[in-house]
Structures are given as structure tokens and as C-alpha cells.
Amino acid sequence: MAKEAIQTDQAPNPAGAYSQGIVANGFLYTAGFGPADPKTGKLVEGGVAEQTAQVMRNVAAVLAERGLTFADVVKATVHLADLADFADFNRVYESFLDEPYPVRTTVGSQLNNILVEIDVVAALRS
């Protein structure tokens, strides 16, 4: 299996031993992104709505490196620090997508000073 790393300065730099994205077997897999502004490296201020919007912009930047959009996403995994934030998160998340929506798993997680983290799997275009 061949793997290709995806890297862009339009998304936050990895904070450890991982890639922003990997292309393999016809799919692009993204890292889990938090709400850091890639230009400043600082977390965006505000609640889960503001943080979700930044996370989605970060994910979109990695997709764009391979000419993909959220229309190509088939699976999303979402970690929320507080599941009580689900409605506010979902409103913003949904505004970035069109039907048919990707499948999604949403779980409550202990996150390091952030409210939301998202990773996606996108199908490459033939």
C-alpha cells in the first residue's frame, strides 16, 4: 500500500508524530483537528459554535490540498468535550455540508482545553 502525506500551511501544524492527512487506497484520511487558527497557532475564542467553524475550516484546508471538498467526505468522527453542546455544534457543522451528509460518529471526550475535534475520511475523485 502506498501512502502520501498531505501538508498545508492553511491548517494547524501537527503537534506530534502525525500527518495532517494521508492519502491511501482511494481515500484521504485527515488528522483530528481542533480549533487552532493556522496563522497564529492560537485557539479561537468563543463557544462550541465558533470552535466548530474553525475546525471545519481547518479540515477544509486539508481536503483542498487534494482538490476535495466536504461533498467528498464519506465519514466524520466528532469529539465534543460536552455532549450538551451538540445542538450548537451540529448547527454549524451542518452549514458546511450538503446532503447526502457523510456518516458520523459523535462522542463525548476529554479534550485538552478545546470544545470540539473532528477528523474525516473523503473519497478521492476518479
PDB file of C-alpha atoms in Angstrom:
ATOM      1  CA  MET A   1       0.000   0.000   0.000  1.00  0.00           C
ATOM      2  CA  ALA A   2       1.343   3.391  -0.969  1.00  0.00           C
ATOM      3  CA  LYS A   3       0.715   6.332   1.356  1.00  0.00           C
ATOM      4  CA  GLU A   4       1.030  10.014   0.540  1.00  0.00           C
ATOM      5  CA  ALA A   5       1.217  12.634   3.270  1.00  0.00           C
ATOM      6  CA  ILE A   6      -0.810  15.811   2.828  1.00  0.00           C
ATOM      7  CA  GLN A   7       0.535  19.059   4.296  1.00  0.00           C
ATOM      8  CA  THR A   8      -0.747  22.629   4.105  1.00  0.00           C
ATOM      9  CA  ASP A   9       0.064  25.842   5.936  1.00  0.00           C
ATOM     10  CA  GLN A  10      -3.677  26.630   5.800  1.00  0.00           C
ATOM     11  CA  ALA A  11      -4.306  24.177   8.676  1.00  0.00           C
ATOM     12  CA  PRO A  12      -2.565  23.911  12.053  1.00  0.00           C
ATOM     13  CA  ASN A  13       0.797  22.157  12.061  1.00  0.00           C
ATOM     14  CA  PRO A  14       0.868  18.750  13.738  1.00  0.00           C
ATOM     15  CA  ALA A  15       1.721  18.898  17.420  1.00  0.00           C
ATOM     16  CA  GLY A  16       3.222  15.426  17.392  1.00  0.00           C
ATOM     17  CA  ALA A  17       4.160  12.452  15.258  1.00  0.00           C
ATOM     18  CA  TYR A  18       1.257  12.555  12.795  1.00  0.00           C
ATOM     19  CA  SER A  19       0.347  13.970   9.388  1.00  0.00           C
ATOM     20  CA  GLN A  20      -2.385  16.480   8.647  1.00  0.00           C
ATOM     21  CA  GLY A  21      -3.710  13.979   6.134  1.00  0.00           C
ATOM     22  CA  ILE A  22      -2.819  10.722   4.441  1.00  0.00           C
ATOM     23  CA  VAL A  23      -3.965   9.501   1.031  1.00  0.00           C
ATOM     24  CA  ALA A  24      -4.201   5.716   0.745  1.00  0.00           C
ATOM     25  CA  ASN A  25      -6.379   3.205  -1.098  1.00  0.00           C
ATOM     26  CA  GLY A  26      -8.602   5.796  -2.782  1.00  0.00           C
ATOM     27  CA  PHE A  27      -9.320   7.847   0.346  1.00  0.00           C
ATOM     28  CA  LEU A  28      -7.947  10.890   2.149  1.00  0.00           C
ATOM     29  CA  TYR A  29      -7.886  10.491   5.934  1.00  0.00           C
ATOM     30  CA  THR A  30      -7.437  13.634   7.998  1.00  0.00           C
ATOM     31  CA  ALA A  31      -5.986  14.034  11.441  1.00  0.00           C
ATOM     32  CA  GLY A  32      -8.318  15.162  14.176  1.00  0.00           C
ATOM     33  CA  PHE A  33      -8.319  18.949  14.078  1.00  0.00           C
ATOM     34  CA  GLY A  34      -9.071  21.297  16.919  1.00  0.00           C
ATOM     35  CA  PRO A  35      -9.959  24.983  16.712  1.00  0.00           C
ATOM     36  CA  ALA A  36      -6.479  26.456  16.297  1.00  0.00           C
ATOM     37  CA  ASP A  37      -6.011  29.324  13.874  1.00  0.00           C
ATOM     38  CA  PRO A  38      -3.261  28.153  11.493  1.00  0.00           C
ATOM     39  CA  LYS A  39      -1.879  31.677  11.096  1.00  0.00           C
ATOM     40  CA  THR A  40      -1.401  32.341  14.817  1.00  0.00           C
ATOM     41  CA  GLY A  41      -1.407  28.835  16.276  1.00  0.00           C
ATOM     42  CA  LYS A  42      -3.774  30.083  18.981  1.00  0.00           C
ATOM     43  CA  LEU A  43      -7.154  28.593  19.813  1.00  0.00           C
ATOM     44  CA  VAL A  44     -10.115  30.628  18.584  1.00  0.00           C
ATOM     45  CA  GLU A  45     -12.092  32.265  21.334  1.00  0.00           C
ATOM     46  CA  GLY A  46     -15.762  31.650  21.930  1.00  0.00           C
ATOM     47  CA  GLY A  47     -18.021  28.701  22.423  1.00  0.00           C
ATOM     48  CA  VAL A  48     -18.540  25.471  20.562  1.00  0.00           C
ATOM     49  CA  ALA A  49     -20.095  27.245  17.541  1.00  0.00           C
ATOM     50  CA  GLU A  50     -17.017  29.405  16.941  1.00  0.00           C
ATOM     51  CA  GLN A  51     -14.687  26.490  17.580  1.00  0.00           C
ATOM     52  CA  THR A  52     -16.633  24.188  15.240  1.00  0.00           C
ATOM     53  CA  ALA A  53     -16.431  26.756  12.434  1.00  0.00           C
ATOM     54  CA  GLN A  54     -12.628  26.954  12.812  1.00  0.00           C
ATOM     55  CA  VAL A  55     -12.288  23.175  12.949  1.00  0.00           C
ATOM     56  CA  MET A  56     -14.318  22.845   9.749  1.00  0.00           C
ATOM     57  CA  ARG A  57     -12.118  25.471   8.037  1.00  0.00           C
ATOM     58  CA  ASN A  58      -9.027  23.509   9.130  1.00  0.00           C
ATOM     59  CA  VAL A  59     -10.429  20.254   7.752  1.00  0.00           C
ATOM     60  CA  ALA A  60     -11.488  22.012   4.528  1.00  0.00           C
ATOM     61  CA  ALA A  61      -7.915  23.257   4.027  1.00  0.00           C
ATOM     62  CA  VAL A  62      -6.520  19.719   4.111  1.00  0.00           C
ATOM     63  CA  LEU A  63      -9.238  18.473   1.747  1.00  0.00           C
ATOM     64  CA  ALA A  64      -8.458  21.324  -0.650  1.00  0.00           C
ATOM     65  CA  GLU A  65      -4.821  20.206  -0.940  1.00  0.00           C
ATOM     66  CA  ARG A  66      -6.143  17.232  -2.954  1.00  0.00           C
ATOM     67  CA  GLY A  67      -8.869  19.214  -4.752  1.00  0.00           C
ATOM     68  CA  LEU A  68     -11.579  17.865  -2.469  1.00  0.00           C
ATOM     69  CA  THR A  69     -14.462  19.495  -0.598  1.00  0.00           C
ATOM     70  CA  PHE A  70     -16.903  18.423   2.072  1.00  0.00           C
ATOM     71  CA  ALA A  71     -19.001  16.951  -0.764  1.00  0.00           C
ATOM     72  CA  ASP A  72     -16.324  14.221  -0.993  1.00  0.00           C
ATOM     73  CA  VAL A  73     -16.431  13.365   2.715  1.00  0.00           C
ATOM     74  CA  VAL A  74     -17.961   9.972   3.481  1.00  0.00           C
ATOM     75  CA  LYS A  75     -17.232   9.673   7.222  1.00  0.00           C
ATOM     76  CA  ALA A  76     -16.706  12.091  10.097  1.00  0.00           C
ATOM     77  CA  THR A  77     -15.743  11.445  13.689  1.00  0.00           C
ATOM     78  CA  VAL A  78     -16.550  14.207  16.159  1.00  0.00           C
ATOM     79  CA  HIS A  79     -15.340  14.562  19.725  1.00  0.00           C
ATOM     80  CA  LEU A  80     -17.219  17.015  21.941  1.00  0.00           C
ATOM     81  CA  ALA A  81     -15.956  17.985  25.372  1.00  0.00           C
ATOM     82  CA  ASP A  82     -19.589  18.337  26.472  1.00  0.00           C
ATOM     83  CA  LEU A  83     -22.398  16.495  24.698  1.00  0.00           C
ATOM     84  CA  ALA A  84     -24.754  19.235  25.942  1.00  0.00           C
ATOM     85  CA  ASP A  85     -23.141  21.381  23.192  1.00  0.00           C
ATOM     86  CA  PHE A  86     -24.439  19.044  20.476  1.00  0.00           C
ATOM     87  CA  ALA A  87     -27.174  21.335  19.086  1.00  0.00           C
ATOM     88  CA  ASP A  88     -24.834  24.342  18.707  1.00  0.00           C
ATOM     89  CA  PHE A  89     -22.113  22.142  17.223  1.00  0.00           C
ATOM     90  CA  ASN A  90     -24.500  20.456  14.792  1.00  0.00           C
ATOM     91  CA  ARG A  91     -25.957  23.744  13.529  1.00  0.00           C
ATOM     92  CA  VAL A  92     -22.513  24.973  12.458  1.00  0.00           C
ATOM     93  CA  TYR A  93     -21.306  21.562  11.238  1.00  0.00           C
ATOM     94  CA  GLU A  94     -24.379  21.172   9.041  1.00  0.00           C
ATOM     95  CA  SER A  95     -23.855  24.635   7.491  1.00  0.00           C
ATOM     96  CA  PHE A  96     -20.633  23.351   5.869  1.00  0.00           C
ATOM     97  CA  LEU A  97     -22.301  20.307   4.271  1.00  0.00           C
ATOM     98  CA  ASP A  98     -24.851  19.364   1.659  1.00  0.00           C
ATOM     99  CA  GLU A  99     -26.977  16.244   1.502  1.00  0.00           C
ATOM    100  CA  PRO A 100     -26.339  13.417   1.420  1.00  0.00           C
ATOM    101  CA  TYR A 101     -24.448  14.027   4.629  1.00  0.00           C
ATOM    102  CA  PRO A 102     -21.467  11.843   5.488  1.00  0.00           C
ATOM    103  CA  VAL A 103     -21.933   9.175   8.114  1.00  0.00           C
ATOM    104  CA  ARG A 104     -20.850  10.449  11.502  1.00  0.00           C
ATOM    105  CA  THR A 105     -19.894   9.243  14.939  1.00  0.00           C
ATOM    106  CA  THR A 106     -20.144  11.806  17.743  1.00  0.00           C
ATOM    107  CA  VAL A 107     -18.734  11.031  21.163  1.00  0.00           C
ATOM    108  CA  GLY A 108     -18.060  12.843  24.395  1.00  0.00           C
ATOM    109  CA  SER A 109     -14.337  13.081  25.054  1.00  0.00           C
ATOM    110  CA  GLN A 110     -11.964  14.667  27.482  1.00  0.00           C
ATOM    111  CA  LEU A 111     -10.252  17.214  25.270  1.00  0.00           C
ATOM    112  CA  ASN A 112      -7.228  19.341  26.088  1.00  0.00           C
ATOM    113  CA  ASN A 113      -8.671  22.865  26.528  1.00  0.00           C
ATOM    114  CA  ILE A 114     -10.856  22.655  23.409  1.00  0.00           C
ATOM    115  CA  LEU A 115     -14.557  22.008  22.922  1.00  0.00           C
ATOM    116  CA  VAL A 116     -14.523  20.072  19.632  1.00  0.00           C
ATOM    117  CA  GLU A 117     -12.218  17.960  17.475  1.00  0.00           C
ATOM    118  CA  ILE A 118     -13.131  16.477  14.075  1.00  0.00           C
ATOM    119  CA  ASP A 119     -11.487  14.111  11.624  1.00  0.00           C
ATOM    120  CA  VAL A 120     -12.891  12.952   8.285  1.00  0.00           C
ATOM    121  CA  VAL A 121     -12.461  10.384   5.551  1.00  0.00           C
ATOM    122  CA  ALA A 122     -13.014  11.582   1.977  1.00  0.00           C
ATOM    123  CA  ALA A 123     -13.243   9.551  -1.215  1.00  0.00           C
ATOM    124  CA  LEU A 124     -10.785  10.644  -3.895  1.00  0.00           C
ATOM    125  CA  ARG A 125     -12.269  11.663  -7.230  1.00  0.00           C
ATOM    126  CA  SER A 126     -11.540   9.338 -10.129  1.00  0.00           C
TER     127      SER A 126
END
